[in-house]
Structure formats: structure tokens, C-alpha cells
Short mmCIF file of C-alpha atoms and ligand atoms in Angstrom, two decimals:
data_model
loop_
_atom_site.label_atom_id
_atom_site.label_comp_id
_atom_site.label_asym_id
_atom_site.label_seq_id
_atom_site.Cartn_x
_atom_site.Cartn_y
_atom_site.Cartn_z
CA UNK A 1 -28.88 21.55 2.26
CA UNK A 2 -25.70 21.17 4.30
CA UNK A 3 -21.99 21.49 2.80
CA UNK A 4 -20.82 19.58 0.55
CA UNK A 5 -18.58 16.35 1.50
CA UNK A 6 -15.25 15.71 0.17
CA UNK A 7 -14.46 12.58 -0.84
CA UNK A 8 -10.99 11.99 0.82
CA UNK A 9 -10.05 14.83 2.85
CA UNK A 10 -6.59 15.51 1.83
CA UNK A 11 -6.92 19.46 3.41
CA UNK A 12 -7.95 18.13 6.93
CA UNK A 13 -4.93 15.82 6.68
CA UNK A 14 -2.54 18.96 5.58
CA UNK A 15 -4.07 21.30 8.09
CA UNK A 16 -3.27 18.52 11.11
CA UNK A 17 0.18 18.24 9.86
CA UNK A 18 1.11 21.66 8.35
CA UNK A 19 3.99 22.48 10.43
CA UNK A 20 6.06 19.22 10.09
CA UNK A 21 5.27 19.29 6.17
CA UNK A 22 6.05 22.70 6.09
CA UNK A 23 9.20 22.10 7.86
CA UNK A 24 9.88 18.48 5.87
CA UNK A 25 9.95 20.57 2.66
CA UNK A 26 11.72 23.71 3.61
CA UNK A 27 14.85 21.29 4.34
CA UNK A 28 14.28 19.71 1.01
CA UNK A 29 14.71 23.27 -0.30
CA UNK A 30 17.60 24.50 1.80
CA UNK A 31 19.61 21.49 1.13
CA UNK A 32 18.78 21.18 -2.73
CA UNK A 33 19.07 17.54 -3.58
CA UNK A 34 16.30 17.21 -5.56
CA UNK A 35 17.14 13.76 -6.66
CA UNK A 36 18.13 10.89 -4.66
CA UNK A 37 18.69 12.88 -1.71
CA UNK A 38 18.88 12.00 2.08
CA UNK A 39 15.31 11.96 2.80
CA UNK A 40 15.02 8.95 -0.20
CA UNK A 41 16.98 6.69 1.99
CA UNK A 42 15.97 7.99 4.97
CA UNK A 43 12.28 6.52 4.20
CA UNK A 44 13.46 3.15 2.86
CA UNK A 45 14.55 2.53 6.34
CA UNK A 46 11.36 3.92 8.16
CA UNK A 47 9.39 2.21 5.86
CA UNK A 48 11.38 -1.23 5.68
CA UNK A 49 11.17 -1.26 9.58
CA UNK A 50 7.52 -0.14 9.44
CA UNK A 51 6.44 -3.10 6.96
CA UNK A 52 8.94 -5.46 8.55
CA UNK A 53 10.52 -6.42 5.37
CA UNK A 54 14.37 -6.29 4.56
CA UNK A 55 14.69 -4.32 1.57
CA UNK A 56 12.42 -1.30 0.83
CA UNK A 57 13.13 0.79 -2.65
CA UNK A 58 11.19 4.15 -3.29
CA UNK A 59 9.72 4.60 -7.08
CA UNK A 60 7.99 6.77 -9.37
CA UNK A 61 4.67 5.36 -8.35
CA UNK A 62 2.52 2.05 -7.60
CA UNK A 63 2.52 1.56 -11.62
CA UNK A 64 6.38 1.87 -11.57
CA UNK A 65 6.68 -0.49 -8.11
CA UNK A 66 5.01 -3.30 -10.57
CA UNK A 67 6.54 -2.82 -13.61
CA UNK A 68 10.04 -2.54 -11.76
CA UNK A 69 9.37 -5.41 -9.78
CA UNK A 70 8.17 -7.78 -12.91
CA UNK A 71 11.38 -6.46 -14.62
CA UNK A 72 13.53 -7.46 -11.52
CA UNK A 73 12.09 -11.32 -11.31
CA UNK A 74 13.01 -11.42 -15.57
CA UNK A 75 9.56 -11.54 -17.12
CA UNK A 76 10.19 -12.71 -20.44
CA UNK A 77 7.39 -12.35 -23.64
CA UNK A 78 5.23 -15.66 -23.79
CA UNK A 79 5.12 -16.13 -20.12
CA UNK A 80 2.21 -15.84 -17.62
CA UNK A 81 0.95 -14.10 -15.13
CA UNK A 82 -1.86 -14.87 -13.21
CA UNK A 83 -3.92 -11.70 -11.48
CA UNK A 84 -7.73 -10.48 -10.71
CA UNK A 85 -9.38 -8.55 -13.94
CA UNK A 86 -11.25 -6.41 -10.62
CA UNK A 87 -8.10 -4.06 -10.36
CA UNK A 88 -7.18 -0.94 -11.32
CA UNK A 89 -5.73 -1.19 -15.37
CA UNK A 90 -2.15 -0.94 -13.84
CA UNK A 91 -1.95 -4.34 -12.25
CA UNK A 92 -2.74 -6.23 -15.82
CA UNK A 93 -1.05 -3.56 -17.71
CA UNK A 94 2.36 -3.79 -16.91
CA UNK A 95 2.22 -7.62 -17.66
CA UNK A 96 1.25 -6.54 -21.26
CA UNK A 97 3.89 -4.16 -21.50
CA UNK A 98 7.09 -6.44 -20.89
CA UNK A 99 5.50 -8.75 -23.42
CA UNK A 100 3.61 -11.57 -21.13
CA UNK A 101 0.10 -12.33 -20.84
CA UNK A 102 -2.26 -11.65 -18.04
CA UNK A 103 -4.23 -14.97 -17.02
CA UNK A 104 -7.43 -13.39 -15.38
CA UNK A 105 -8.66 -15.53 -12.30
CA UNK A 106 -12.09 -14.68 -10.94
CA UNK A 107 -12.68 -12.91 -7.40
CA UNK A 108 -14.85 -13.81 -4.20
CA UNK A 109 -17.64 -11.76 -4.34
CA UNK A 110 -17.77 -10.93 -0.34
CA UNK A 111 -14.08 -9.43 -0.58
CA UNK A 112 -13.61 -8.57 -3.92
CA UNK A 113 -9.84 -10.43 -3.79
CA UNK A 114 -8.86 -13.09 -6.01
CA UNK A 115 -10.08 -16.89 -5.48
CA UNK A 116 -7.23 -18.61 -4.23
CA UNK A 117 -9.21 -21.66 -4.83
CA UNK A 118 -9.14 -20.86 -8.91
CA UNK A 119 -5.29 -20.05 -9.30
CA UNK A 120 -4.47 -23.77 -9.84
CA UNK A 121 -6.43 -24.55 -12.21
CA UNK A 122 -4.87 -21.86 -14.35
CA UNK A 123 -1.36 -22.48 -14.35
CA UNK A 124 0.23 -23.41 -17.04
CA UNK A 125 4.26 -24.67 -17.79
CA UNK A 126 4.66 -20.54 -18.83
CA UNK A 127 3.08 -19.34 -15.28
CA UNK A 128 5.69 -17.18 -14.08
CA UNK A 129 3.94 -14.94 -11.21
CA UNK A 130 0.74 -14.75 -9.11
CA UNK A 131 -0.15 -11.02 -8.64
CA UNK A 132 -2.90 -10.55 -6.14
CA UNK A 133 -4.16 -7.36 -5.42
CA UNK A 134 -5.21 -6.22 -2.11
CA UNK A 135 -8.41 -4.32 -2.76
CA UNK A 136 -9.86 -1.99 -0.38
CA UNK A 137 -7.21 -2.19 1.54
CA UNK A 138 -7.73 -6.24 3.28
CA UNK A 139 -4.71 -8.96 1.86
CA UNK A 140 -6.25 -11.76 0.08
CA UNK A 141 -5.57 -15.12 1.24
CA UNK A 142 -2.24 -14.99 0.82
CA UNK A 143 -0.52 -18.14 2.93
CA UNK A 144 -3.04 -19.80 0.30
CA UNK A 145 -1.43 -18.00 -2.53
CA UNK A 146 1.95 -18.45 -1.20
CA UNK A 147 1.54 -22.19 -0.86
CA UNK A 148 0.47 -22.89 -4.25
CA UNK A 149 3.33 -20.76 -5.83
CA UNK A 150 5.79 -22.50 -3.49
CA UNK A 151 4.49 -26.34 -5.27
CA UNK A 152 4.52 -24.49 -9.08
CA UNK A 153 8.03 -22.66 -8.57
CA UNK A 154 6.53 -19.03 -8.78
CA UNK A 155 7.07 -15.44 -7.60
CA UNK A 156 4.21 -13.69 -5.78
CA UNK A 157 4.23 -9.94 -6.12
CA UNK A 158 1.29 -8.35 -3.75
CA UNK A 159 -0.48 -4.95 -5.29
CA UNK A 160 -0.30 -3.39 -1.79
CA UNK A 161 -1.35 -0.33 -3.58
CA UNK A 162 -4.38 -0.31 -1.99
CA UNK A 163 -3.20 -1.73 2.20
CA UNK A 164 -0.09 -0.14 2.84
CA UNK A 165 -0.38 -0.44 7.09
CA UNK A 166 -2.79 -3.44 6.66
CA UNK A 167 -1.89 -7.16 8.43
CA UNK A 168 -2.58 -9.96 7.93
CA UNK A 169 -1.99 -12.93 10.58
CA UNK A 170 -0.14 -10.75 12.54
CA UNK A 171 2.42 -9.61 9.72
CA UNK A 172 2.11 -6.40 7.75
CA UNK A 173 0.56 -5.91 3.96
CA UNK A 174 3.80 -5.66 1.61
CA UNK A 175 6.12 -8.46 3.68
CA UNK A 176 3.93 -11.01 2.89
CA UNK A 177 5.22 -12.87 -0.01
CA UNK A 178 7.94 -12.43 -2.64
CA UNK A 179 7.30 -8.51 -3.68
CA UNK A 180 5.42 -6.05 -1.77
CA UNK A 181 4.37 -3.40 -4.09
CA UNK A 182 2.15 -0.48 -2.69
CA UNK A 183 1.54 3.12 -4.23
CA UNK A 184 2.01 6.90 -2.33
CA UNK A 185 -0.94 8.50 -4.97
CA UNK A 186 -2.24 11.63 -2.64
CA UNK A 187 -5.14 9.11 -2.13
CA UNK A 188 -3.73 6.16 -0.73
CA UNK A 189 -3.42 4.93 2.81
CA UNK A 190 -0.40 6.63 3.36
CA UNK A 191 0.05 9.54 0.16
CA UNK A 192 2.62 12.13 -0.90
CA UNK A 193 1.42 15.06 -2.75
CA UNK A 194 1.90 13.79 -6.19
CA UNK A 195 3.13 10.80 -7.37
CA UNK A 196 5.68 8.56 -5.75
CA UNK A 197 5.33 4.41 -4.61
CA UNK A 198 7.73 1.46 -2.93
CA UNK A 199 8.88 -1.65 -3.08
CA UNK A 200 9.28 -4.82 -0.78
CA UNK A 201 11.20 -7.73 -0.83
CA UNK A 202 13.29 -9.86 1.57
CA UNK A 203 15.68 -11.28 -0.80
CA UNK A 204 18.81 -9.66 -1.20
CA UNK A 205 19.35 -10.23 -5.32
CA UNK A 206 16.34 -8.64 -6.29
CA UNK A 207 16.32 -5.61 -4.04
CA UNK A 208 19.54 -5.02 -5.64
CA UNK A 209 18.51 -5.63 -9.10
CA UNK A 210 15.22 -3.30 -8.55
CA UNK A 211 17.55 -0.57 -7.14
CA UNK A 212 19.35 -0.96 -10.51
CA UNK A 213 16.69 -0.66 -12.70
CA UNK A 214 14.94 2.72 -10.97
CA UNK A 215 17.93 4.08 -12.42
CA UNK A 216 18.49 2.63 -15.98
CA UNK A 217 20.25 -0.42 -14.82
CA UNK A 218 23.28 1.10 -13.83
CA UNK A 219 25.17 -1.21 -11.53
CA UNK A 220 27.67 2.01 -11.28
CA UNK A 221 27.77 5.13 -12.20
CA UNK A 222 27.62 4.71 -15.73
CA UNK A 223 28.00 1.27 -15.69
CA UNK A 224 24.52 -0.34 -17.59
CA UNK A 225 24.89 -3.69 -16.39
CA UNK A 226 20.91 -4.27 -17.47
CA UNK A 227 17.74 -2.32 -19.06
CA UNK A 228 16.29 -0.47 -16.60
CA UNK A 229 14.12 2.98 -16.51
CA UNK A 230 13.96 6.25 -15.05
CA UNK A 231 11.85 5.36 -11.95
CA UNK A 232 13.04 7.12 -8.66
CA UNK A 233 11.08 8.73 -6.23
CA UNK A 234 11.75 12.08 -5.56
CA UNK A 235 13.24 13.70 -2.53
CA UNK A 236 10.42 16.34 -1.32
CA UNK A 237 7.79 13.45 -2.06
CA UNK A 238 9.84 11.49 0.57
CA UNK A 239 10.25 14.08 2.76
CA UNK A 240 6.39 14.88 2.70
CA UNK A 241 6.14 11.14 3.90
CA UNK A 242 8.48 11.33 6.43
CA UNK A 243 6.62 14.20 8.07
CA UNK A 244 3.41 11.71 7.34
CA UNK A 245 4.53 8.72 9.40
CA UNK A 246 4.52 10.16 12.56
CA UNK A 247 0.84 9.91 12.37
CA UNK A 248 0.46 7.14 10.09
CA UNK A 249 -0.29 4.51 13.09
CA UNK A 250 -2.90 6.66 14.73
CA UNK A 251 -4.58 7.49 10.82
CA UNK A 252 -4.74 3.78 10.57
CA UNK A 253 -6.45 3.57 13.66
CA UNK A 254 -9.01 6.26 13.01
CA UNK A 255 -9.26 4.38 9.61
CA UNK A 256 -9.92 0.84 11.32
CA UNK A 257 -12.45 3.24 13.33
CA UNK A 258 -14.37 4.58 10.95
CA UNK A 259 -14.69 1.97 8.51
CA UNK A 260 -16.66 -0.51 11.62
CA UNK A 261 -18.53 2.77 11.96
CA UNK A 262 -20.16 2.62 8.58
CA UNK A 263 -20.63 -1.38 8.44
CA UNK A 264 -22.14 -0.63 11.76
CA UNK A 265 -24.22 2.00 10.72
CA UNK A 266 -25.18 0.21 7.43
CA UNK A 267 -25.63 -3.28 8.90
CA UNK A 268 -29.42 -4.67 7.78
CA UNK A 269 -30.12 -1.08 5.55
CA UNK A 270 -31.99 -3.20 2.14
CA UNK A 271 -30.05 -3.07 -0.68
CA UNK A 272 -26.39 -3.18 0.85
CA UNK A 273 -24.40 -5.57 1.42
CA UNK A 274 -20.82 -4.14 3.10
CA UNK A 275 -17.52 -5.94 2.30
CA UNK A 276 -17.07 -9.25 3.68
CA UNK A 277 -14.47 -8.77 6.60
CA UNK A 278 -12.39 -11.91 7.10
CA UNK A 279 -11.19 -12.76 10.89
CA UNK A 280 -7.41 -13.46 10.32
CA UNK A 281 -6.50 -10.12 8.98
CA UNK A 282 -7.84 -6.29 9.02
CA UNK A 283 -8.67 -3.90 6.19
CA UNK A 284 -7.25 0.11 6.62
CA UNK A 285 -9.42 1.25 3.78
CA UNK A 286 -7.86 2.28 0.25
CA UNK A 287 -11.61 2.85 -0.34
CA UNK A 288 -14.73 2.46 1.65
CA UNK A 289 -16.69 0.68 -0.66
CA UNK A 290 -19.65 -1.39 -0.74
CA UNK A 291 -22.26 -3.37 -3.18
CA UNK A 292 -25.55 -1.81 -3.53
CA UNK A 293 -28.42 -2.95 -5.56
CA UNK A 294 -29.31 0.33 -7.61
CA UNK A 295 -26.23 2.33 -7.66
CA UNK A 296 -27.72 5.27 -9.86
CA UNK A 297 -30.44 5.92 -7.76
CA UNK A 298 -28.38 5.81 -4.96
CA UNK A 299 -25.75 8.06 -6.33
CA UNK A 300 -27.80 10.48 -7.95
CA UNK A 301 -29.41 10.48 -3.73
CA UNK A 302 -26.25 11.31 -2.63
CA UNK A 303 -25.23 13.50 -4.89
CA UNK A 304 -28.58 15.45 -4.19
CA UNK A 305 -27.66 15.74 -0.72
CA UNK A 306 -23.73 16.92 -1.18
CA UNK A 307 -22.54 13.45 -0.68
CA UNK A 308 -19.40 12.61 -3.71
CA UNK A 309 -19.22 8.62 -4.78
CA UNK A 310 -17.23 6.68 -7.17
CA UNK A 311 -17.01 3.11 -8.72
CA UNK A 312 -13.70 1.03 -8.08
CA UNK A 313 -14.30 -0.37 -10.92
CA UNK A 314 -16.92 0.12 -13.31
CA UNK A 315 -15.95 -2.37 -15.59
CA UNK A 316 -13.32 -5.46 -14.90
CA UNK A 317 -10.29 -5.67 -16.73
CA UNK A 318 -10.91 -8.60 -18.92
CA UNK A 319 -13.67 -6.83 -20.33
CA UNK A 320 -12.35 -3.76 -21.39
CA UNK A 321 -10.87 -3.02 -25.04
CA UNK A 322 -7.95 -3.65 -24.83
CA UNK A 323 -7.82 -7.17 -23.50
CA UNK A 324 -11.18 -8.77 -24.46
CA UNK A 325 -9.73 -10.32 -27.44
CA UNK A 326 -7.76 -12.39 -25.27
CA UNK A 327 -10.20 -13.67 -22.59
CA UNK A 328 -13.54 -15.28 -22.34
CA UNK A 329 -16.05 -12.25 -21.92
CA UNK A 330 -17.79 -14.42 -19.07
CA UNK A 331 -14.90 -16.14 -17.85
CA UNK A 332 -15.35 -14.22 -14.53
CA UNK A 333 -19.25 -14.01 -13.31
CA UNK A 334 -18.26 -12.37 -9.77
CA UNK A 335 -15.78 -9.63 -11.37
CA UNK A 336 -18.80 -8.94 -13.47
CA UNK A 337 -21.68 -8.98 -10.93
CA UNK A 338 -19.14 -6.77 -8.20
CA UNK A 339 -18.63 -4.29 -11.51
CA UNK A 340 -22.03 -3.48 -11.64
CA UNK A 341 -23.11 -2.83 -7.56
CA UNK A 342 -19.76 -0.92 -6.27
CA UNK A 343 -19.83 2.04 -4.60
CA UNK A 344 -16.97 3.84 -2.63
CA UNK A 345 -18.24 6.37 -0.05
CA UNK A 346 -16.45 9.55 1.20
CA UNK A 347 -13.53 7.86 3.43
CA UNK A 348 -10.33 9.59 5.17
CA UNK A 349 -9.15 9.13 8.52
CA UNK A 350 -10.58 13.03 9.35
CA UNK A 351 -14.42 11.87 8.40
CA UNK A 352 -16.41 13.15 11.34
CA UNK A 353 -19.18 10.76 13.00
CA UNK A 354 -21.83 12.96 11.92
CA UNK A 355 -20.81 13.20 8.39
CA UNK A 356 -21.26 9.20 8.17
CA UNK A 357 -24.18 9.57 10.26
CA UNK A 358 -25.46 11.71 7.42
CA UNK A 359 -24.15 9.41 4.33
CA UNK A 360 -25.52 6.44 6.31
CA UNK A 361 -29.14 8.15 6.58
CA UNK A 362 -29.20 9.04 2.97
CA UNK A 363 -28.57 5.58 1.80
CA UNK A 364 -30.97 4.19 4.18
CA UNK A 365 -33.77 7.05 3.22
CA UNK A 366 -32.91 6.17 -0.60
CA UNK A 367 -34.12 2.55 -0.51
CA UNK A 368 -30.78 1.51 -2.27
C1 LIG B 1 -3.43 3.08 -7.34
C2 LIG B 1 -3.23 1.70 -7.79
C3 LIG B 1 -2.14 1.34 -8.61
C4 LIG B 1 -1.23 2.33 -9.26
O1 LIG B 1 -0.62 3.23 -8.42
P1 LIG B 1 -0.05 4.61 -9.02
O2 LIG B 1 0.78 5.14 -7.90
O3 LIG B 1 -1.24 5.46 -9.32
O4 LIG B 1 0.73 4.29 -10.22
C5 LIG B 1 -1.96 0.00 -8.91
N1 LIG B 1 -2.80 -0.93 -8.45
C6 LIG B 1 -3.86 -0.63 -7.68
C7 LIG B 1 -4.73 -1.72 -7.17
C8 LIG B 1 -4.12 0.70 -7.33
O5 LIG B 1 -5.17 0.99 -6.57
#
């Protein structure tokens, strides 16, 4: 049997970069400024130019980037946001915990992004928000999603968490419509080596009232002009990124790479169908995943053969516990059907061509 794969290749990525993170985080040390130091800014800038957006503001994490964002627009109790239940819990979740209510609008089943087509139907006079989420890394239609929150008065915030360094008609993912929110877990597109994730905006106000609220809404030293939380990023997370970005364009490439490799090498293999790729817009991966007719057999194949899988997600969010009192348990047939055939393959921008040669045979042997 050969070695075992990983699933996303985090020590390749370290061993290609070692000295610049090495060096990144020695500075970090020398210099001492644990919190808030140079490097934080430094990446706000590198990553505001990267994205194209005016205003970037490091947080705690992707989770943090939302709920700081929702905070920043004034998301009162009672009022509603509309989002995809096929999402990681954090995109619903932080609706729930300011008080407001998650409105759960089905997904296209080729993508796996919301139905732009749906979100009218849906809003209400206490919509507040559309929150698409970018899944696998490729925008939804988001000039769609824009134009309908433009008629109803609403603020779009994108969960980039997923497509940090994907575009879309030309512009990149987190500049595309109100709030760009995107998340630095080791996993991610682009990842630090714990927690750490940013946000985007182009308006002046809110940038200034999300840099507020990272630090418990002080307007001044000591000055709590608002509630706010204890959501900063810290400084050898961004310096870990910094020493990341120099490669960042040439990982997305390898990403854009590799991911054609395995539609190509899965195209017409029974039982799977790859993700829908739409023309105006690319997709740099968050997870290489795809909809296969048995996934146990399948993964218990792969599994045999040293090949690691998981499900993003097993089960959508308007289903789960904790919000299936407030939804229609069949409200969304797609979320439901893409629930049960997901699989993500091993994916990082270090995957060798024989490795997916190797997945690709062993889903084609299995008779998925
Ligand atoms: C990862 C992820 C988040 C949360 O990011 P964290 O940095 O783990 O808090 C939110 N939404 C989506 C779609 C994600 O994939």
C-alpha cells in the first residue's frame, strides 16, 4: 500500500517557506509587541491592496470577521438576515447571537452557493442583511445579490472565508459588496498557524466602527464610545502571513491548477458529478469537493488505500438542533440532497500529479 495522503499539506507549505517564517517570527520575538504590533498594520495594507478594497481590519478569526462586521452595520434583535443553511455553523450563528434571526434561502445544487433567484421572495420589512457564503472557494452571484439589496435598502456581507484570492468579473473575493469577511484558519486559502481572520469594506464609517469594536469599542484609549469585544489579531499570526504572501499568487495558481486537474481527471467517472464551474468568475479551492452517489463506499475505498476525506457539510444548518424549531425541515431540498453526496478530497497547492492520479483511480476503481 503506498503512504498515506494528507489532507491539506500544511508541512509541504512550511518546508517551502521555512526561512521567511522563520525569519517573520524571530522579528516578532526580538521586537516584543505581541499585541497590535507593526506587522498588524503592516498586513492591513498588503492585504487591502491585494483584495483591492479600501479598508482592511485583522481579527480573531473568520467567526470574529462576521460577528464584528454584523455588530458594525447595528444588527438589532427582531431583525433578519438572510444566508445559505449549506455553511459552516458560524455564518448562521453569529446572527443568533446578536439577537436576529437567520432566514435560510436554498442553494443551487451545481455550486453549492445560495439562489440568488430565492432571496426576494424572502425579504421581509425586518431584512437587514444578505450573507452569502462563498463555498469552495467560487463567489456566488453576487452583482445579482448586490442588485436586489440595492432595491430593499440592505447590507451584503460576503463569507469570503472560504475564497480569499478568488475573482469574480475581474474583481477580487472580499471587495465585492458591502463587507468582505474571509478567515486565516491554518486551512484556508491563505492560513496563519492558528487562528486569526479580516475584514473588508470600502466605506469609511464602518471600517472605523469595526476597528472600534476589535477592541471593546474604544474610540480612545479608554474612551468606550460603543460595545465592542476583544477581537484583534495577533502580531506573529500577521507576521506568519506576511512571510505567506509572497507566494500567495503563485499558491493560487497551483490551486487553479490542480483543481482543473481533478475535474479533468474525474470528468465522465459514474457516480460523480464535480462542482459546477461558472464562466464569469474562478474558484481557488477552500475545499476540493465534489457530489458522489455512495459516499461510504467511496470513503471507506479511499480510506483503504491511504486516501483522508471529509464532508463540508454533513448536515445543513436549518436542520440541525439548534435551529430546526425555527425553519421548515424541507424548506431547502438542494441543501438537503448536496448534504448527503459531498465529499472533499485531499487539496493543497503542494498535491503532486501523481497523488491525484492515484485519488482519481481509486474513485474510478470504486464504482462511486
Ligand atoms: C472557516 C469558516 C468560517 C469561520 O472561520 P474561523 O476562522 O474558523 O472562525 C466561517 N464561515 C465559513 C464558510 C468557513 O468556512
Amino acid at each position: 500500500m503506498s503512504d498515506k495522503l494528507e489532507f491539506v499539506d500544511l508541512k509541504a507549505q512550511y518546508r517551502a517557506m521555512k526561512a521567511q517564517i522563520d525569519e517573520r517570527i524571530q522579528r516578532v520575538l526580538d521586537h516584543g509587541q505581541y499585541i497590535m504590533g507593526p506587522e498588524v498594520a503592516e498586513l492591513e495594507d498588503k492585504l487591502a491592496a491585494f483584495v483591492g478594497a479600501r479598508h482592511c481590519i485583522t481579527v480573531a478569526s473568520g467567526t470574529e470577521a462576521l460577528l464584528i462586521s454584523l455588530m458594525a452595520m447595528g444588527l438589532k434583535p427582531g431583525d433578519e438576515v438572510i444566508t445559505t443553511p449549506f455553511t459552516f455553523a458560524a455564518t448562521a450563528e453569529m446572527v443568533v447571537l446578536l439577537g436576529a434571526k437567520p432566514v435560510f434561502v436554498d442553494i443551487e445544487l451545481d455550486t453549492c452557493n445560495i439562489d440568488a433567484s430565492l432571496i426576494e421572495e424572502k425579504i421581509t420589512d425586518r431584512t437587514r442583511a444578505i450573507m452569502p457564503v462563498s463555498l469552495y472557494g467560487q463567489c456566488a452571484d453576487m452583482d445579482e445579490i448586490n442588485a436586489i439589496a440595492i432595491r430593499h435598502g440592505l447590507t451584503v456581507i460576503e463569507d469570503a472565508a472560504q475564497s480569499f484570492g478568488a475573482s469574480y468579473k475581474g474583481r477580487r473575493s472580499c471587495n465585492l459588496s458591502t463587507f468582505g469577511c474571509t478567515s486565516f484558519f491554518p486551512s484556508k486559502p491563505l492560513g496563519c498557524y492558528g487562528d486569526g481572520g479580516a475584514i473588508f469594506t470600502g466605506d469609511d464609517a464602518l471600517a472605523q466602527a469595526c476597528r472600534e469594536i476589535r477592541i471593546h469599542g474604544q474610540s480612545a484609549r479608554y474612551t468606550h464610545t460603543r460595545i465592542g469585544v476583544g477581537g484583534r489579531m495577533d502580531t506573529l499570526q500577521c507576521a506568519i502571513l506576511l512571510a505567506k504572501l509572497d507566494r500567495f499568487e503563485w499558491e493560487i495558481g497551483q490551486r487553479k491548477t490542480i483543481g482543473s486537474r481533478y475535474h479533468t481527471m474525474l470528468a465522465g467517472v459514474e457516480g460523480v458529478r464535480t462542482l459546477a464551474l461558472r464562466p464569469d468568475r474562478d474558484c481557488v479551492w477552500g475545499q476540493y469537493t465534489l457530489q458522489v452517489e455512495h459516499r461510504d463506499a467511496l470513503t471507506e475505498a479511499l480510506q483503504l488505500q491511504g486516501i483522508p476525506t471529509a464532508v463540508h457539510y454533513p448536515k445543513p444548518l436549518h436542520l440541525q438542533p439548534v435551529y430546526a424549531t425555527s425553519s421548515f425541515p424541507n424548506a431547502c431540498p438542494n441543501s438537503v440532497a448536496a448534504a448527503q453526496y459531498v465529499l472533499s478530497l485531499p487539496f493543497s497547492p503542494y498535491l503532486t500529479e501523481l497523488d491525484q492520479q492515484r485519488v482519481a483511480r481509486t474513485i474510478a476503481a470504486s464504482g462511486a
